[in-house]
Coordinates of C-alpha atoms in Angstrom, one line a residue:
X13 CA -1.0 -11.7 5.4
X14 CA 0.0 -15.3 6.4
X15 CA 3.1 -15.7 4.3
X16 CA 4.4 -12.2 5.2
X17 CA 3.7 -12.8 8.9
X18 CA 5.7 -16.0 8.9
X19 CA 8.6 -14.3 7.2
X20 CA 8.5 -11.5 9.8
X21 CA 8.3 -13.9 12.8
X22 CA 11.1 -16.1 11.4
X23 CA 13.3 -13.1 11.0
X24 CA 12.5 -11.7 14.4
X25 CA 13.2 -15.1 16.1
X26 CA 16.8 -14.9 14.9
X27 CA 17.1 -11.6 16.7
X28 CA 16.1 -13.0 20.1
X29 CA 18.9 -12.7 22.7
X30 CA 17.6 -14.1 26.0
X31 CA 14.9 -16.3 27.5
X32 CA 13.0 -13.2 28.4
X33 CA 13.0 -12.2 24.7
X34 CA 11.6 -15.7 23.8
X35 CA 8.8 -15.3 26.3
X36 CA 7.8 -11.9 25.0
X37 CA 8.0 -13.2 21.4
X38 CA 5.7 -16.1 22.1
X39 CA 3.2 -13.8 23.9
X40 CA 3.2 -11.5 20.9
X41 CA 2.5 -14.4 18.5
X42 CA -0.3 -15.6 20.7
X43 CA -2.0 -12.2 20.7
X44 CA -1.6 -12.0 16.9
X45 CA -3.2 -15.4 16.4
X46 CA -6.1 -14.9 18.7
X47 CA -7.0 -11.6 16.9
X48 CA -9.5 -10.5 19.6
X49 CA -10.4 -6.9 20.6
X50 CA -8.6 -7.4 23.9
X51 CA -5.5 -8.7 22.1
X52 CA -5.4 -5.7 19.7
X53 CA -5.6 -3.4 22.7
X54 CA -2.6 -5.0 24.2
X55 CA -0.7 -4.9 20.9
X56 CA -1.6 -1.2 20.6
X57 CA -0.1 -0.6 24.1
X58 CA 3.1 -2.2 22.9
X59 CA 3.5 0.5 20.2
X60 CA 4.1 3.1 22.9
X61 CA 5.8 1.0 25.6
X62 CA 9.2 2.2 26.6
X63 CA 12.4 0.1 26.8
X64 CA 11.1 -2.6 24.5
X65 CA 13.1 -4.0 21.6
X66 CA 12.1 -2.7 18.2
X67 CA 10.9 -6.1 17.0
X68 CA 8.1 -6.0 19.5
X69 CA 6.8 -2.8 18.0
X70 CA 7.3 -4.1 14.5
X71 CA 5.2 -7.3 15.1
X72 CA 2.5 -5.3 16.9
X73 CA 2.3 -2.7 14.2
X74 CA 2.3 -5.2 11.4
X75 CA -0.6 -7.2 12.9
X76 CA -2.6 -4.0 13.7
X77 CA -1.9 -2.5 10.3
X78 CA -3.0 -5.5 8.4
X79 CA -6.2 -5.5 10.5
X80 CA -6.9 -1.9 9.5
X81 CA -6.2 -0.4 13.0
X82 CA -4.9 3.1 12.4
X83 CA -3.1 3.2 15.7
X84 CA -0.3 1.4 13.9
X85 CA 0.3 4.2 11.4
X86 CA 3.1 6.2 13.1
X87 CA 5.1 3.1 13.9
X88 CA 4.7 1.7 10.4
X89 CA 5.8 5.0 8.8
X90 CA 8.9 5.0 11.1
X91 CA 9.7 1.5 9.9
X92 CA 9.1 2.4 6.3
X93 CA 11.9 4.9 6.6
X94 CA 14.2 2.5 8.5
X95 CA 17.8 1.6 7.5
X96 CA 17.1 -2.1 7.2
X97 CA 15.3 -3.0 3.9
X98 CA 13.5 -6.0 5.4
X99 CA 11.8 -3.8 8.0
X100 CA 10.9 -1.3 5.3
X101 CA 9.3 -4.1 3.2
X102 CA 7.3 -5.4 6.2
X103 CA 6.0 -1.9 7.0
X104 CA 5.1 -1.2 3.3
X105 CA 3.1 -4.4 3.2
X106 CA 1.1 -3.5 6.3
X107 CA 0.6 0.2 5.2
X108 CA -0.8 -1.0 1.9
X109 CA -3.5 -2.8 3.9
X110 CA -4.1 -0.2 6.6
X111 CA -6.4 2.0 4.6
X112 CA -5.2 5.3 6.2
X113 CA -5.4 8.4 4.0
X114 CA -2.2 9.7 5.5
X115 CA -0.2 6.8 4.1
X116 CA 0.2 8.2 0.6
X117 CA 1.3 11.6 1.8
X118 CA 3.9 10.0 4.1
X119 CA 5.2 7.7 1.4
X120 CA 5.4 10.6 -1.1
X121 CA 7.3 12.7 1.5
X122 CA 9.8 9.9 2.0
X123 CA 10.2 9.1 -1.7
X124 CA 10.9 12.7 -2.7
X125 CA 13.3 13.6 0.2
X126 CA 16.7 13.7 -1.4
X127 CA 18.3 13.1 2.0
X128 CA 16.5 9.7 2.3
X129 CA 17.0 8.4 -1.3
X130 CA 18.9 5.4 0.0
X131 CA 15.8 4.2 1.8
X132 CA 13.2 5.2 -0.8
X133 CA 12.7 1.9 -2.6
X134 CA 9.8 0.7 -0.6
X135 CA 8.0 4.1 -0.3
X136 CA 8.2 4.2 -4.1
X137 CA 6.8 0.7 -4.5
X138 CA 4.1 1.6 -2.0
X139 CA 3.0 4.7 -3.9
X140 CA 2.5 2.6 -7.0
X141 CA 0.5 0.1 -5.0
X142 CA -1.7 2.8 -3.4
X143 CA -2.6 4.5 -6.7
X144 CA -3.3 7.7 -4.7
X145 CA -3.4 11.2 -6.1
X146 CA 0.1 11.8 -4.7
X147 CA 1.5 8.7 -6.5
X148 CA 2.3 9.9 -10.0
X149 CA 3.6 13.4 -9.1
X150 CA 5.9 11.9 -6.4
X151 CA 7.2 9.1 -8.7
X152 CA 7.9 11.6 -11.5
X153 CA 9.7 14.0 -9.2
X154 CA 11.8 11.2 -7.7
X155 CA 12.7 9.7 -11.1
X156 CA 13.6 13.1 -12.6
X157 CA 16.0 13.7 -9.7
X158 CA 17.7 10.3 -10.3
X159 CA 18.2 10.7 -14.0
X160 CA 21.8 11.7 -13.7
X161 CA 24.9 9.8 -14.9
X162 CA 26.3 7.2 -12.5
X163 CA 23.5 7.6 -10.0
X164 CA 24.0 5.0 -7.3
X165 CA 20.3 4.7 -6.6
X166 CA 19.3 3.2 -9.9
X167 CA 17.2 0.6 -8.2
X168 CA 15.0 3.3 -6.8
X169 CA 14.8 4.9 -10.3
X170 CA 13.9 1.5 -11.8
X171 CA 11.0 1.2 -9.2
X172 CA 9.8 4.6 -10.3
X173 CA 9.9 3.6 -13.9
X174 CA 8.0 0.4 -13.3
X175 CA 5.5 2.1 -11.0
X176 CA 4.7 4.8 -13.5
X177 CA 4.0 2.2 -16.1
X178 CA 1.7 0.4 -13.8
X179 CA -0.2 3.6 -12.9
X180 CA -0.8 4.4 -16.6
X181 CA -0.8 8.2 -16.3
X182 CA 0.4 10.0 -19.4
X183 CA 1.9 12.8 -17.3
X184 CA 4.8 10.4 -16.9
X185 CA 5.6 10.2 -20.6
X186 CA 8.3 12.9 -20.8
X187 CA 10.2 11.5 -17.8
X188 CA 9.9 7.9 -19.0
X189 CA 11.2 9.0 -22.4
X190 CA 14.2 10.6 -20.7
X191 CA 14.8 7.4 -18.8
X192 CA 15.1 5.4 -22.0
X193 CA 18.5 6.8 -22.5
X194 CA 19.8 5.3 -19.3
X195 CA 21.1 1.8 -19.9
X196 CA 19.9 0.3 -16.6
X197 CA 16.4 1.8 -17.1
X198 CA 16.0 1.6 -20.9
X199 CA 14.1 -1.7 -21.1
X200 CA 11.8 -1.0 -18.2
X201 CA 11.2 2.6 -19.5
X202 CA 10.3 1.4 -23.0
X203 CA 8.0 -1.2 -21.5
X204 CA 6.3 1.4 -19.3
X205 CA 5.9 3.8 -22.3
X206 CA 4.3 0.9 -24.3
X207 CA 1.8 0.5 -21.5
X208 CA 1.0 4.2 -21.9
X209 CA 0.5 3.8 -25.7
X210 CA 3.9 5.2 -26.8
X211 CA 5.8 3.1 -29.3
X212 CA 9.3 2.0 -28.2
X213 CA 10.9 3.3 -31.4
X214 CA 9.5 6.8 -30.8
X215 CA 10.7 6.8 -27.2
X216 CA 14.2 5.7 -28.3
X217 CA 14.3 8.6 -30.8
X218 CA 13.2 11.1 -28.2
X219 CA 16.7 12.7 -28.2
X220 CA 16.1 14.2 -31.7
X221 CA 18.0 11.6 -33.7
X222 CA 16.1 12.3 -36.8
X223 CA 13.5 14.8 -38.1
X224 CA 10.7 12.4 -38.3
X225 CA 11.0 11.5 -34.6
X226 CA 11.2 15.2 -33.7
X227 CA 8.0 15.8 -35.6
X228 CA 6.2 13.0 -33.8
X229 CA 7.4 14.2 -30.4
X230 CA 6.4 17.8 -31.2
X231 CA 2.8 16.6 -31.6
X232 CA 2.8 15.0 -28.1
X233 CA 0.0 15.1 -25.6
X234 CA 0.5 17.7 -22.9
X235 CA -1.9 20.0 -21.1
X236 CA -2.0 23.4 -22.6
X237 CA 0.1 22.7 -25.7
X238 CA 3.0 20.6 -27.1
X239 CA 5.6 19.0 -24.9
X240 CA 9.0 18.2 -26.5
X241 CA 9.3 15.0 -24.3
X242 CA 6.0 13.4 -25.3
X243 CA 5.1 11.3 -28.3
X244 CA 1.7 11.6 -29.9
X245 CA 2.0 8.4 -31.9
X246 CA -0.1 5.4 -30.7

């Protein structure tokens, strides 16, 4: 946590606007460094305190989340869906260490919400890190939605591609095969397919370029029968 905590506190320090802010900031850092039960109780009270700047809740939630204190969950999920990527990244780091079973469901809901795609990068990465039952279905659904021409959220799609490769679940093969045809995703999709045991040449031929590739794809692994988007070659 140490490096991430220093990055957070350095960023927050630049947001301070008054001597009172500096006093509150130094007090927060003192509580975080002491890491006592009484200090965690005070940090938890800051999560629900009114008329406090957002950075006070962010620091308190980060410290509590990394300590496994589930009282930080709601604040961290709020920050995971925030408009500032740095705050999203901080929240994702703490949520990954919180150990709350609700985290994967919340991350999946944010990643698959088409109205929040602009803020989905860190929920997507968090799902890959968590390796929860919700992870693969949510990443597949999000990637499928983003496989359209000229989609502005290609970085989110790339994170899905990389996450699916890391998770190693063959349910992702058809969607990753489709991603190979997208120039910004092609290399990562081929690499993820290779991690799943699918040769890059077969994935590249997944559009039916020749009869041999079509035959290989037709023998693909899929529950309950063949799947035209899956290669059976290892």
